Short mmCIF file of C-alpha atoms in Angstrom, two decimals:
data_model
loop_
_atom_site.label_atom_id
_atom_site.label_comp_id
_atom_site.label_asym_id
_atom_site.label_seq_id
_atom_site.Cartn_x
_atom_site.Cartn_y
_atom_site.Cartn_z
CA MET L 23 -0.12 -0.14 -0.14
CA SER L 24 1.30 3.52 -0.25
CA THR L 25 3.50 5.15 2.59
CA SER L 26 2.58 6.21 6.12
CA GLU L 27 2.97 9.93 4.96
CA ASP L 28 0.33 10.03 2.00
CA LYS L 29 -2.08 7.48 3.23
CA ASN L 30 -4.70 10.76 3.98
CA ILE L 31 -4.33 11.81 0.64
CA ASN L 32 -6.88 10.13 -1.66
CA LYS L 33 -4.95 8.03 -4.15
CA TRP L 34 -7.00 9.69 -7.41
CA LEU L 35 -5.41 13.26 -6.56
CA ILE L 36 -1.94 11.75 -6.36
CA THR L 37 -2.96 9.92 -9.85
CA ILE L 38 -4.21 13.28 -11.36
CA THR L 39 -0.99 15.22 -10.29
CA VAL L 40 1.41 12.55 -11.73
CA MET L 41 -0.29 12.32 -14.95
CA LEU L 42 -0.48 15.79 -15.73
CA PRO L 43 3.46 16.32 -16.22
CA THR L 44 3.37 12.77 -18.05
CA ILE L 45 0.79 13.94 -20.38
CA MET L 46 2.72 17.20 -21.23
CA GLU L 47 5.89 15.26 -21.63
CA ILE L 48 4.53 12.73 -24.12
CA ILE L 49 2.70 15.29 -26.10
CA ASP L 50 6.04 17.20 -26.29
CA THR L 51 7.92 14.73 -27.98
CA SER L 52 5.63 14.27 -30.60
CA VAL L 53 4.36 17.85 -30.81
CA ALA L 54 7.42 19.38 -32.58
CA ASN L 55 7.34 17.07 -35.71
CA VAL L 56 4.67 18.76 -37.78
CA ALA L 57 6.24 21.98 -36.66
CA LEU L 58 9.76 21.57 -38.31
CA PRO L 59 9.40 23.03 -41.89
CA HIS L 60 7.85 26.17 -40.18
CA MET L 61 11.02 26.31 -37.79
CA GLN L 62 13.16 26.18 -40.86
CA GLY L 63 12.11 28.88 -42.52
CA SER L 64 11.52 31.18 -39.59
CA LEU L 65 15.20 30.28 -38.37
CA ASN L 66 16.69 30.35 -41.62
CA ALA L 67 17.68 26.64 -41.11
CA GLY L 68 18.49 23.55 -43.47
CA THR L 69 16.58 20.20 -43.39
CA ASP L 70 19.53 18.61 -41.48
CA GLU L 71 20.13 21.07 -39.07
CA VAL L 72 16.68 21.49 -38.23
CA THR L 73 16.00 17.75 -37.33
CA TRP L 74 18.29 18.04 -34.42
CA VAL L 75 15.27 20.33 -33.17
CA LEU L 76 14.01 16.42 -32.32
CA THR L 77 17.34 14.40 -31.98
CA SER L 78 18.59 17.10 -29.15
CA TYR L 79 15.51 16.29 -27.36
CA LEU L 80 15.71 12.44 -27.63
CA VAL L 81 19.44 12.12 -26.77
CA SER L 82 18.98 13.91 -23.38
CA ASN L 83 15.96 12.16 -22.52
CA ALA L 84 17.38 9.00 -22.94
CA VAL L 85 20.57 9.93 -20.75
CA VAL L 86 18.31 10.78 -17.64
CA LEU L 87 15.70 8.28 -18.35
CA PRO L 88 17.87 5.21 -16.42
CA MET L 89 19.08 7.42 -13.72
CA THR L 90 15.82 8.82 -12.89
CA GLY L 91 15.78 6.10 -9.59
CA TRP L 92 19.49 7.37 -8.32
CA LEU L 93 18.68 11.04 -8.70
CA ALA L 94 15.51 10.47 -7.14
CA ARG L 95 17.25 8.64 -4.23
CA VAL L 96 20.26 11.28 -3.96
CA PHE L 97 17.72 14.37 -3.58
CA GLY L 98 14.47 13.06 -2.61
CA ARG L 99 11.99 12.09 -5.27
CA LYS L 100 9.34 15.02 -4.23
CA ARG L 101 11.79 17.70 -4.57
CA PHE L 102 13.33 16.21 -7.81
CA LEU L 103 10.06 15.52 -9.25
CA MET L 104 9.19 19.43 -8.45
CA THR L 105 12.36 20.58 -9.74
CA CYS L 106 11.76 18.35 -13.26
CA ILE L 107 8.35 19.95 -13.91
CA ALA L 108 9.77 23.46 -12.88
CA LEU L 109 12.95 22.80 -15.35
CA PHE L 110 10.36 21.63 -18.08
CA THR L 111 7.91 24.53 -17.64
CA LEU L 112 10.74 26.83 -18.20
CA ALA L 113 12.90 25.21 -20.65
CA SER L 114 9.49 25.13 -22.86
CA LEU L 115 9.21 29.12 -22.26
CA LEU L 116 12.66 29.51 -23.41
CA CYS L 117 11.91 27.12 -26.71
CA GLY L 118 9.31 29.02 -27.47
CA SER L 119 11.24 32.48 -27.29
CA ALA L 120 14.35 31.09 -28.79
CA PRO L 121 16.02 33.58 -31.19
CA ASN L 122 17.79 31.60 -33.33
CA LEU L 123 18.26 27.43 -34.08
CA ALA L 124 21.52 26.68 -31.86
CA SER L 125 19.57 28.55 -28.49
CA LEU L 126 16.29 26.36 -29.57
CA ILE L 127 18.46 23.36 -29.50
CA PHE L 128 20.34 23.92 -26.13
CA PHE L 129 16.71 24.59 -24.85
CA ARG L 130 15.54 21.22 -26.06
CA VAL L 131 18.31 19.61 -24.42
CA LEU L 132 17.20 21.14 -21.19
CA GLN L 133 13.66 20.52 -21.94
CA GLY L 134 14.61 16.22 -23.16
CA ALA L 135 16.80 15.98 -19.66
CA ALA L 136 13.89 17.53 -17.25
CA GLY L 137 11.23 15.66 -19.04
CA GLY L 138 13.34 12.56 -19.04
CA ALA L 139 12.69 11.82 -15.40
CA LEU L 140 8.37 12.80 -15.50
CA ILE L 141 7.63 9.36 -16.81
CA PRO L 142 9.47 7.01 -14.90
CA ILE L 143 9.04 8.78 -11.38
CA SER L 144 4.97 9.08 -12.09
CA GLN L 145 4.61 5.53 -12.75
CA ALA L 146 6.81 4.54 -9.57
CA ILE L 147 4.62 6.65 -7.67
CA MET L 148 1.31 5.00 -9.04
CA MET L 149 3.02 1.43 -8.58
CA GLU L 150 3.47 2.73 -4.97
CA THR L 151 0.11 4.17 -4.69
CA PHE L 152 -2.03 1.37 -5.17
CA PRO L 153 -2.52 -2.14 -3.59
CA PRO L 154 -1.54 -5.24 -5.57
CA ASN L 155 -5.07 -6.00 -6.58
CA GLN L 156 -5.24 -2.47 -8.14
CA ARG L 157 -2.19 -1.79 -10.29
CA GLY L 158 -3.39 -3.21 -13.48
CA MET L 159 -6.28 -0.42 -13.29
CA ALA L 160 -3.50 2.16 -12.20
CA MET L 161 -1.28 1.07 -15.19
CA ALA L 162 -4.59 1.24 -17.09
CA ILE L 163 -4.90 4.95 -16.10
CA PHE L 164 -1.14 5.44 -16.54
CA GLY L 165 -1.36 4.23 -20.12
CA ILE L 166 -4.32 6.44 -21.51
CA GLY L 167 -2.34 9.12 -20.09
CA ALA L 168 0.25 7.60 -22.18
CA MET L 169 -1.45 6.96 -25.24
CA THR L 170 -2.95 10.38 -25.44
CA GLY L 171 0.35 11.83 -26.48
CA PRO L 172 0.84 9.92 -29.78
CA ILE L 173 -2.80 10.81 -30.47
CA VAL L 174 -3.18 14.74 -29.31
CA GLY L 175 0.60 15.45 -30.10
CA PRO L 176 0.58 15.62 -34.23
CA ALA L 177 -2.80 16.79 -34.32
CA LEU L 178 -2.40 19.47 -31.84
CA GLY L 179 1.17 20.88 -33.15
CA GLY L 180 -0.37 20.94 -36.67
CA TRP L 181 -3.40 23.17 -35.67
CA ILE L 182 -1.28 25.64 -33.47
CA THR L 183 1.14 25.85 -36.38
CA ASP L 184 -1.27 26.51 -38.75
CA ASN L 185 -3.46 29.00 -36.71
CA LEU L 186 -1.13 30.59 -34.21
CA ASN L 187 2.68 30.34 -34.76
CA TRP L 188 5.46 27.17 -34.01
CA ARG L 189 6.50 28.81 -30.51
CA TRP L 190 2.92 28.33 -29.12
CA ILE L 191 3.47 24.58 -29.72
CA PHE L 192 6.24 25.34 -26.46
CA TYR L 193 3.91 27.88 -24.51
CA ILE L 194 0.82 25.86 -24.07
CA ASN L 195 3.01 23.75 -21.45
CA LEU L 196 3.33 26.69 -19.23
CA PRO L 197 -0.10 26.60 -17.57
CA VAL L 198 -0.36 23.01 -17.00
CA GLY L 199 3.49 22.93 -16.01
CA ILE L 200 2.33 25.49 -13.16
CA ILE L 201 -0.90 23.55 -12.24
CA ALA L 202 1.42 19.85 -12.09
CA PHE L 203 4.09 22.00 -9.91
CA ILE L 204 1.30 23.39 -7.46
CA MET L 205 -0.71 20.06 -6.95
CA CYS L 206 2.92 17.99 -6.57
CA ALA L 207 3.51 20.88 -3.71
CA PHE L 208 0.54 19.71 -1.83
CA PHE L 209 -0.25 15.75 -2.54
CA ILE L 210 2.94 14.32 -3.34
CA TYR L 211 5.36 12.90 -0.16
CA ASP L 212 8.45 11.15 0.11
CA PRO L 213 8.14 7.38 1.46
CA ALA L 214 9.72 6.39 4.53
CA TYR L 215 12.56 4.42 2.69
CA LEU L 216 13.87 7.09 0.26
CA LYS L 217 13.62 9.09 3.46
CA ARG L 218 16.14 6.71 5.62
CA GLY L 219 17.93 6.03 2.51
CA ARG L 220 19.04 9.66 1.92
CA GLU L 221 22.42 9.40 3.57
CA GLN L 222 25.69 10.32 2.12
CA ILE L 223 25.75 8.56 -0.96
CA SER L 224 29.23 8.18 -3.08
CA ILE L 225 28.43 9.66 -6.62
CA ASP L 226 29.35 7.50 -9.31
CA TYR L 227 31.03 10.02 -11.42
CA TRP L 228 32.10 7.56 -14.08
CA GLY L 229 29.08 5.99 -14.37
CA LEU L 230 27.35 9.38 -14.64
CA PHE L 231 29.76 10.39 -17.65
CA LEU L 232 29.82 6.71 -19.42
CA LEU L 233 25.67 6.61 -19.30
CA THR L 234 25.56 9.97 -20.94
CA VAL L 235 28.28 9.36 -23.59
CA SER L 236 26.81 5.52 -24.36
CA MET L 237 23.47 6.79 -24.31
CA GLY L 238 23.68 10.29 -26.05
CA SER L 239 25.88 8.43 -28.96
CA LEU L 240 23.59 5.54 -29.45
CA GLN L 241 20.41 7.73 -29.82
CA VAL L 242 22.55 9.89 -32.33
CA VAL L 243 23.38 6.86 -34.38
CA LEU L 244 19.87 5.20 -34.75
CA ASP L 245 18.49 9.21 -35.58
CA LYS L 246 21.09 9.95 -38.09
CA GLY L 247 22.16 6.85 -39.70
CA GLN L 248 19.93 6.61 -42.39
CA GLN L 249 20.47 9.93 -43.39
CA ASP L 250 23.92 9.96 -43.57
CA ASP L 251 23.74 6.43 -45.39
CA TRP L 252 24.78 4.67 -42.01
CA PHE L 253 28.66 2.87 -42.07
CA SER L 254 29.51 5.06 -45.31
CA SER L 255 29.44 8.14 -42.89
CA ARG L 256 33.11 8.53 -40.60
CA PHE L 257 30.54 10.69 -38.50
CA ILE L 258 28.31 7.55 -37.72
CA ILE L 259 30.99 5.21 -37.36
CA THR L 260 33.08 7.46 -34.66
CA PHE L 261 29.63 7.54 -32.81
CA SER L 262 29.30 3.92 -33.25
CA ILE L 263 32.42 2.86 -31.63
CA ILE L 264 32.05 5.78 -29.01
CA ALA L 265 28.53 3.83 -28.23
CA VAL L 266 29.85 0.58 -28.10
CA MET L 267 32.89 1.29 -26.06
CA SER L 268 31.18 3.20 -23.52
CA LEU L 269 28.77 0.75 -23.24
CA ILE L 270 31.07 -1.92 -22.16
CA ALA L 271 32.80 0.45 -19.96
CA LEU L 272 29.20 1.42 -18.19
CA ILE L 273 28.28 -2.37 -17.27
CA TRP L 274 31.83 -2.96 -15.92
CA VAL L 275 31.41 0.24 -13.76
CA GLU L 276 27.73 -0.15 -12.67
CA LEU L 277 28.22 -3.83 -11.49
CA THR L 278 31.61 -2.91 -9.52
CA HIS L 279 30.31 0.18 -7.69
CA GLU L 280 28.85 0.12 -4.55
CA HIS L 281 25.99 2.91 -5.10
CA PRO L 282 25.51 2.67 -9.04
CA ILE L 283 23.77 5.20 -10.71
CA ILE L 284 21.70 2.45 -12.62
CA ASN L 285 21.56 -1.01 -10.89
CA LEU L 286 22.29 -3.45 -13.49
CA ARG L 287 22.00 -6.43 -10.79
CA LEU L 288 17.97 -5.93 -11.32
CA PHE L 289 18.36 -7.80 -14.74
CA LYS L 290 19.02 -10.79 -12.35
CA ASN L 291 15.52 -10.87 -11.94
CA VAL L 292 14.70 -13.22 -14.83
CA SER L 293 10.87 -11.85 -15.11
CA PHE L 294 12.08 -8.38 -15.22
CA SER L 295 14.55 -9.04 -17.79
CA ALA L 296 12.18 -10.92 -20.04
CA GLY L 297 9.79 -8.21 -19.29
CA ASN L 298 12.09 -5.43 -20.43
CA PHE L 299 13.24 -7.52 -23.84
CA ILE L 300 9.47 -7.80 -24.77
CA MET L 301 8.90 -4.19 -23.95
CA PHE L 302 12.24 -3.28 -26.07
CA VAL L 303 10.31 -5.40 -29.09
CA VAL L 304 6.94 -3.73 -28.30
CA GLY L 305 8.67 -0.30 -28.88
CA PHE L 306 9.98 -1.20 -32.03
CA CYS L 307 6.97 -2.60 -33.24
CA LEU L 308 4.82 0.34 -32.22
CA TYR L 309 7.09 3.44 -33.11
CA SER L 310 7.99 1.75 -36.51
CA SER L 311 4.39 1.22 -37.68
CA ILE L 312 3.33 4.72 -36.38
CA MET L 313 5.92 6.03 -38.34
CA LEU L 314 5.13 4.07 -41.39
CA ILE L 315 1.36 4.41 -41.25
CA PRO L 316 1.65 8.22 -42.01
CA LEU L 317 4.20 7.78 -44.27
CA PHE L 318 2.79 5.48 -46.67
CA LEU L 319 -0.64 7.68 -46.73
CA GLN L 320 1.12 11.08 -47.41
CA THR L 321 3.89 9.91 -49.54
CA LEU L 322 2.27 7.42 -51.65
CA MET L 323 -1.86 7.93 -51.29
CA GLY L 324 -1.61 12.12 -51.40
CA TYR L 325 -3.33 12.55 -48.15
CA SER L 326 -2.71 15.90 -46.36
CA ALA L 327 -1.05 15.91 -42.67
CA THR L 328 -4.44 16.23 -41.48
CA ASN L 329 -5.97 13.38 -42.86
CA ALA L 330 -3.21 10.97 -42.47
CA GLY L 331 -3.59 11.68 -38.41
CA MET L 332 -7.67 11.21 -38.77
CA VAL L 333 -6.55 7.89 -40.18
CA MET L 334 -4.45 7.44 -36.73
CA ALA L 335 -6.70 8.64 -34.32
CA PRO L 336 -9.42 5.96 -34.26
CA GLY L 337 -6.58 3.36 -33.54
CA GLY L 338 -5.67 5.63 -30.44
CA VAL L 339 -9.39 6.06 -29.47
CA ALA L 340 -9.70 2.17 -29.27
CA THR L 341 -6.73 2.22 -27.00
CA LEU L 342 -8.20 4.52 -24.70
CA ILE L 343 -11.56 2.55 -24.68
CA THR L 344 -9.75 -1.11 -24.37
CA MET L 345 -7.46 -0.17 -21.33
CA PRO L 346 -9.88 0.78 -18.58
CA PHE L 347 -11.14 -2.91 -19.25
CA VAL L 348 -7.61 -4.29 -19.47
CA GLY L 349 -6.91 -2.87 -16.05
CA ALA L 350 -10.09 -4.35 -14.37
CA ALA L 351 -9.29 -7.73 -16.04
CA MET L 352 -5.89 -7.69 -14.38
CA ALA L 353 -7.33 -7.84 -10.88
CA LYS L 354 -8.48 -11.36 -11.96
CA ARG L 355 -6.85 -12.65 -14.56
CA ASP L 356 -3.18 -13.59 -15.45
CA GLY L 357 -1.64 -10.38 -17.24
CA ARG L 358 0.82 -13.32 -19.13
CA LYS L 359 -2.12 -14.35 -20.88
CA ILE L 360 -3.93 -10.99 -21.81
CA VAL L 361 -0.11 -10.05 -23.44
CA PHE L 362 -0.36 -13.12 -25.40
CA VAL L 363 -3.42 -12.20 -26.98
CA GLY L 364 -2.25 -8.41 -27.59
CA LEU L 365 0.53 -10.03 -29.10
CA LEU L 366 -1.30 -12.22 -31.61
CA ILE L 367 -4.00 -9.21 -32.42
CA GLY L 368 -0.79 -6.87 -33.14
CA ALA L 369 0.85 -9.46 -35.27
CA THR L 370 -2.78 -10.02 -36.74
CA SER L 371 -2.97 -6.26 -37.71
CA MET L 372 0.45 -5.99 -38.97
CA PHE L 373 -0.45 -8.84 -41.64
CA ILE L 374 -3.89 -6.82 -42.38
CA MET L 375 -1.42 -3.59 -42.97
CA GLN L 376 0.88 -6.18 -45.43
CA GLY L 377 -2.05 -6.13 -47.75
CA LEU L 378 -2.60 -2.87 -48.21
CA ASN L 379 -2.59 -1.46 -51.74
CA LEU L 380 -2.53 2.19 -53.84
CA GLN L 381 -6.59 1.51 -54.38
CA GLY L 382 -7.76 1.47 -51.20
CA ALA L 383 -10.19 3.72 -49.65
CA PHE L 384 -9.97 5.70 -45.97
CA TRP L 385 -11.78 2.88 -44.18
CA ASN L 386 -9.14 0.42 -45.44
CA TYR L 387 -6.33 1.92 -43.92
CA THR L 388 -8.21 2.84 -40.54
CA TRP L 389 -9.43 -0.51 -39.42
CA PRO L 390 -6.27 -2.39 -39.13
CA ARG L 391 -4.86 0.64 -36.86
CA ILE L 392 -7.94 0.21 -35.03
CA VAL L 393 -7.01 -3.69 -34.71
CA LEU L 394 -3.72 -2.61 -33.41
CA GLY L 395 -5.11 0.06 -31.15
CA PHE L 396 -6.93 -2.81 -29.44
CA GLY L 397 -4.00 -5.08 -29.31
CA LEU L 398 -1.92 -2.46 -27.73
CA ALA L 399 -4.04 -1.76 -24.88
CA MET L 400 -3.65 -5.71 -24.27
CA ILE L 401 0.04 -5.68 -24.31
CA PHE L 402 0.91 -2.09 -22.31
CA VAL L 403 -0.84 -2.37 -19.10
CA PRO L 404 -0.54 -6.24 -17.90
CA LEU L 405 3.11 -6.08 -19.47
CA THR L 406 3.85 -3.29 -17.47
CA THR L 407 2.33 -4.38 -14.23
CA VAL L 408 3.60 -8.04 -14.53
CA THR L 409 7.40 -6.88 -15.22
CA LEU L 410 7.28 -4.40 -12.27
CA ALA L 411 5.28 -6.53 -9.98
CA THR L 412 8.71 -8.22 -8.45
CA ILE L 413 10.66 -5.32 -8.02
CA PRO L 414 11.15 -4.16 -4.48
CA LYS L 415 9.51 -1.06 -3.56
CA PRO L 416 13.28 0.79 -2.97
CA GLU L 417 14.38 -0.30 -6.38
CA MET L 418 10.86 0.80 -8.38
CA GLY L 419 12.54 4.16 -9.38
CA ASN L 420 15.64 2.37 -11.24
CA ALA L 421 13.36 -0.09 -12.54
CA THR L 422 10.83 2.41 -14.29
CA GLY L 423 13.43 4.30 -15.83
CA MET L 424 15.13 1.18 -17.60
CA PHE L 425 11.52 -0.61 -18.55
CA ASN L 426 10.97 2.73 -20.15
CA LEU L 427 14.54 3.38 -21.78
CA LEU L 428 14.05 -0.12 -23.56
CA ARG L 429 10.82 1.14 -24.89
CA ASN L 430 12.24 4.50 -26.37
CA ILE L 431 15.48 2.60 -27.25
CA GLY L 432 13.65 -0.08 -28.99
CA GLY L 433 11.22 2.64 -30.46
CA SER L 434 14.27 4.24 -31.96
CA VAL L 435 16.05 1.46 -33.16
CA GLY L 436 12.42 0.78 -35.03
CA ILE L 437 11.81 3.70 -36.75
CA ALA L 438 15.70 3.58 -37.99
CA MET L 439 15.66 0.15 -39.30
CA ALA L 440 12.18 0.77 -40.92
CA THR L 441 13.76 4.06 -42.67
CA THR L 442 16.49 2.00 -44.09
CA LEU L 443 14.64 -1.25 -45.28
CA LEU L 444 12.07 1.37 -47.01
CA ALA L 445 14.76 3.03 -48.70
CA ARG L 446 16.71 -0.35 -49.79
CA LEU L 447 13.52 -2.22 -50.41
CA GLU L 448 11.82 0.45 -52.84
CA GLN L 449 15.23 0.12 -54.82
CA PHE L 450 15.13 -3.41 -55.12
CA TYR L 451 11.20 -3.33 -56.08
CA GLN L 452 11.76 -0.91 -58.64
CA ASN L 453 14.60 -2.96 -60.03
CA ASN L 454 12.39 -5.45 -59.84
CA LEU L 455 9.57 -4.19 -61.91
CA ILE L 456 11.74 -2.12 -64.42
CA ALA L 457 12.36 -5.70 -65.63
CA HIS L 458 8.99 -5.68 -67.02
CA VAL L 459 8.96 -2.03 -68.21
CA THR L 460 9.82 -2.72 -71.84
CA SER L 461 8.16 -2.46 -75.39
CA TYR L 462 8.08 -6.25 -75.64
CA ASN L 463 5.61 -6.17 -73.13
CA PRO L 464 1.99 -6.14 -74.53
CA ALA L 465 0.25 -4.74 -71.28
CA TRP L 466 2.84 -2.11 -70.62
CA GLN L 467 2.55 -0.63 -74.34
CA MET L 468 -1.18 -0.67 -74.10
CA ARG L 469 -1.12 1.51 -71.44
CA PHE L 470 1.75 3.78 -72.52
CA GLU L 471 -0.23 4.27 -75.76
CA GLY L 472 -3.37 5.11 -73.60
CA LEU L 473 -1.84 7.48 -71.77
CA LYS L 474 -0.23 9.25 -74.98
CA GLN L 475 -3.57 9.20 -76.61
CA THR L 476 -5.12 10.75 -73.62
CA LEU L 477 -2.38 13.84 -73.28
CA ILE L 478 -2.91 14.28 -77.08
CA THR L 479 -6.68 14.86 -76.86
CA ARG L 480 -5.65 17.40 -74.45
CA GLY L 481 -3.71 19.42 -76.77
CA ILE L 482 -0.37 18.48 -75.98
CA ALA L 483 1.99 18.00 -78.57
CA ALA L 484 3.10 14.42 -79.62
CA GLY L 485 6.51 14.77 -78.86
CA GLN L 486 5.88 16.17 -75.08
CA ALA L 487 3.04 13.77 -74.85
CA ASP L 488 5.58 10.81 -75.43
CA LYS L 489 7.93 12.30 -72.29
CA THR L 490 5.19 13.21 -69.99
CA ALA L 491 3.64 9.47 -70.44
CA LEU L 492 7.05 8.09 -69.72
CA GLY L 493 7.27 10.36 -66.82
CA MET L 494 3.60 9.24 -65.42
CA MET L 495 4.38 5.37 -65.99
CA TYR L 496 7.74 5.86 -63.97
CA GLY L 497 6.11 7.78 -61.04
CA ALA L 498 3.29 4.97 -61.20
CA LEU L 499 6.11 2.25 -61.32
CA ARG L 500 7.78 3.92 -57.97
CA LYS L 501 4.53 4.40 -56.22
CA GLN L 502 4.10 0.23 -56.72
CA ALA L 503 7.74 -0.24 -55.70
CA GLY L 504 7.01 1.67 -52.63
CA SER L 505 3.65 0.11 -51.96
CA LEU L 506 5.30 -3.45 -52.18
CA ALA L 507 7.96 -2.17 -49.54
CA PHE L 508 5.94 -0.69 -46.94
CA ASN L 509 3.94 -4.23 -47.48
CA ARG L 510 6.96 -6.07 -46.64
CA ILE L 511 8.18 -4.04 -43.65
CA PHE L 512 4.59 -4.56 -42.37
CA PHE L 513 5.16 -8.46 -42.51
CA ILE L 514 8.36 -8.33 -40.79
CA ILE L 515 6.77 -6.25 -37.83
CA GLY L 516 4.31 -8.90 -37.84
CA LEU L 517 6.55 -11.66 -37.36
CA ALA L 518 8.51 -9.59 -34.59
CA PHE L 519 5.64 -9.65 -32.69
CA LEU L 520 5.09 -13.24 -32.57
CA ALA L 521 8.41 -13.85 -32.11
CA ILE L 522 8.36 -12.88 -28.33
CA ILE L 523 5.12 -14.96 -27.50
CA PRO L 524 7.91 -17.57 -25.93
CA LEU L 525 9.36 -14.98 -23.73
CA LEU L 526 6.07 -14.55 -21.60
CA ILE L 527 6.65 -18.26 -20.25
CA LEU L 528 9.80 -16.44 -18.29
CA LEU L 529 7.18 -13.92 -16.88
CA LYS L 530 6.16 -14.02 -13.24
CA ARG L 531 2.36 -14.64 -12.70
CA THR L 532 1.10 -11.71 -10.83
CA SER L 533 -0.72 -11.90 -7.45
CA HIS L 534 -4.16 -10.33 -6.80
CA GLN L 535 -3.50 -10.48 -3.30
CA GLU L 536 -4.93 -6.97 -1.17
CA GLY L 537 -1.99 -6.70 0.79
CA GLY L 538 1.73 -7.21 0.61
CA GLY L 539 4.48 -4.87 -0.69
CA MET L 540 5.69 -4.93 -3.98
CA GLY L 541 8.95 -7.83 -3.89
CA HIS L 542 8.01 -8.70 -0.33
#
């Protein structure tokens, strides 16, 4: 149950308090994506330069996530949470008023560092506030907040950018941050074990340095790899070597230090390790598919950003509707079985998407996303609950930090692999299809002549009609090659969902008892 200090505070007030900064942080992860072209224009930046607005946030976010538990122990969880909310709100104000790209990137680093701790701290507080038999519902409520971000973020960002100015996507955080700060001051208390444990801790300086270097380098490699053609680039090779060497050194330092920044010994717990690996792959599948669907619609089908968002939104709504039912089911059912069904539904949705073609209507693209939405609700809530159920309370901050880090890294790996596969497969299918584009192929000849005649009847000269028809045919061929590439990647993501099902055996069955502390 919750600690003695906060027993007199309603758990739903605590829930609202920790959900406000969580939703603010998650929305901010995706809200800037749609505003990049506007930022590029007003800050006079190149396409490669302006993407650092996203990369800088993700890098600092990834660095802070795993050290959240340690920072909460050193500074006290309430003080640390309030500092993060204040810093995030201030950084949002500074991002909105940034005079140039360099200062915007610097303030985004600050914002990402402050935001990195918000989700794991909020998750740890909620897991401790609710008794064991209600933790499924607690994670369902948390999941609703977490899913609101990807649904609301791009749409809100687009609307604000079109109707106001890109700077307002940062200014909207100010009232939310102020309310969250005040509520945190009144309703959040440090548990007794954190107060007891706040003696002088020897600071793990090497761990701090290696964690910053390894996570930062890894995120840069994943975010910039495809753009710089991976290992053809000296920049990517350098950062890859730094990431690998610093990761190896980090593991050694953290396993030998008395008070490590991240407690890697938690991975001795087989259930926790298996849950983290499953979440890594789920992050891979979720982020890559959510990136691919709008890209398919906008590049091949000619959908606007708003219409592509409309295709995505019903899937998010399906997740929101399903999560409370999953949370209620968690009180009586084995969470592993719910995750199993969720993974099967996720794989099914990907196999449906594998059949998408260029003749589809709006509903053809929307309903597989709705199916995926149901599957995600049945994965996230029980997987989080089952993975964290065996962790002792003093380690909960550490555990939630690493759990969220692996989901984020899985997402970064998924997006990096999907964009790379897309470029390579498009080329592969284009080469295959070009073999059939020949004057000896009657079908091609008929189509080409038909197009040419249509253009001539519209008043285009015969010579020009020839070139235009050829260009149109090549455009159609490239679209078909793109469609085949997308289909193949959806199939691979579907297989990834199925591949992690055997790992569910390693997860420990959740207890539904009323009493008892976590991991005791």
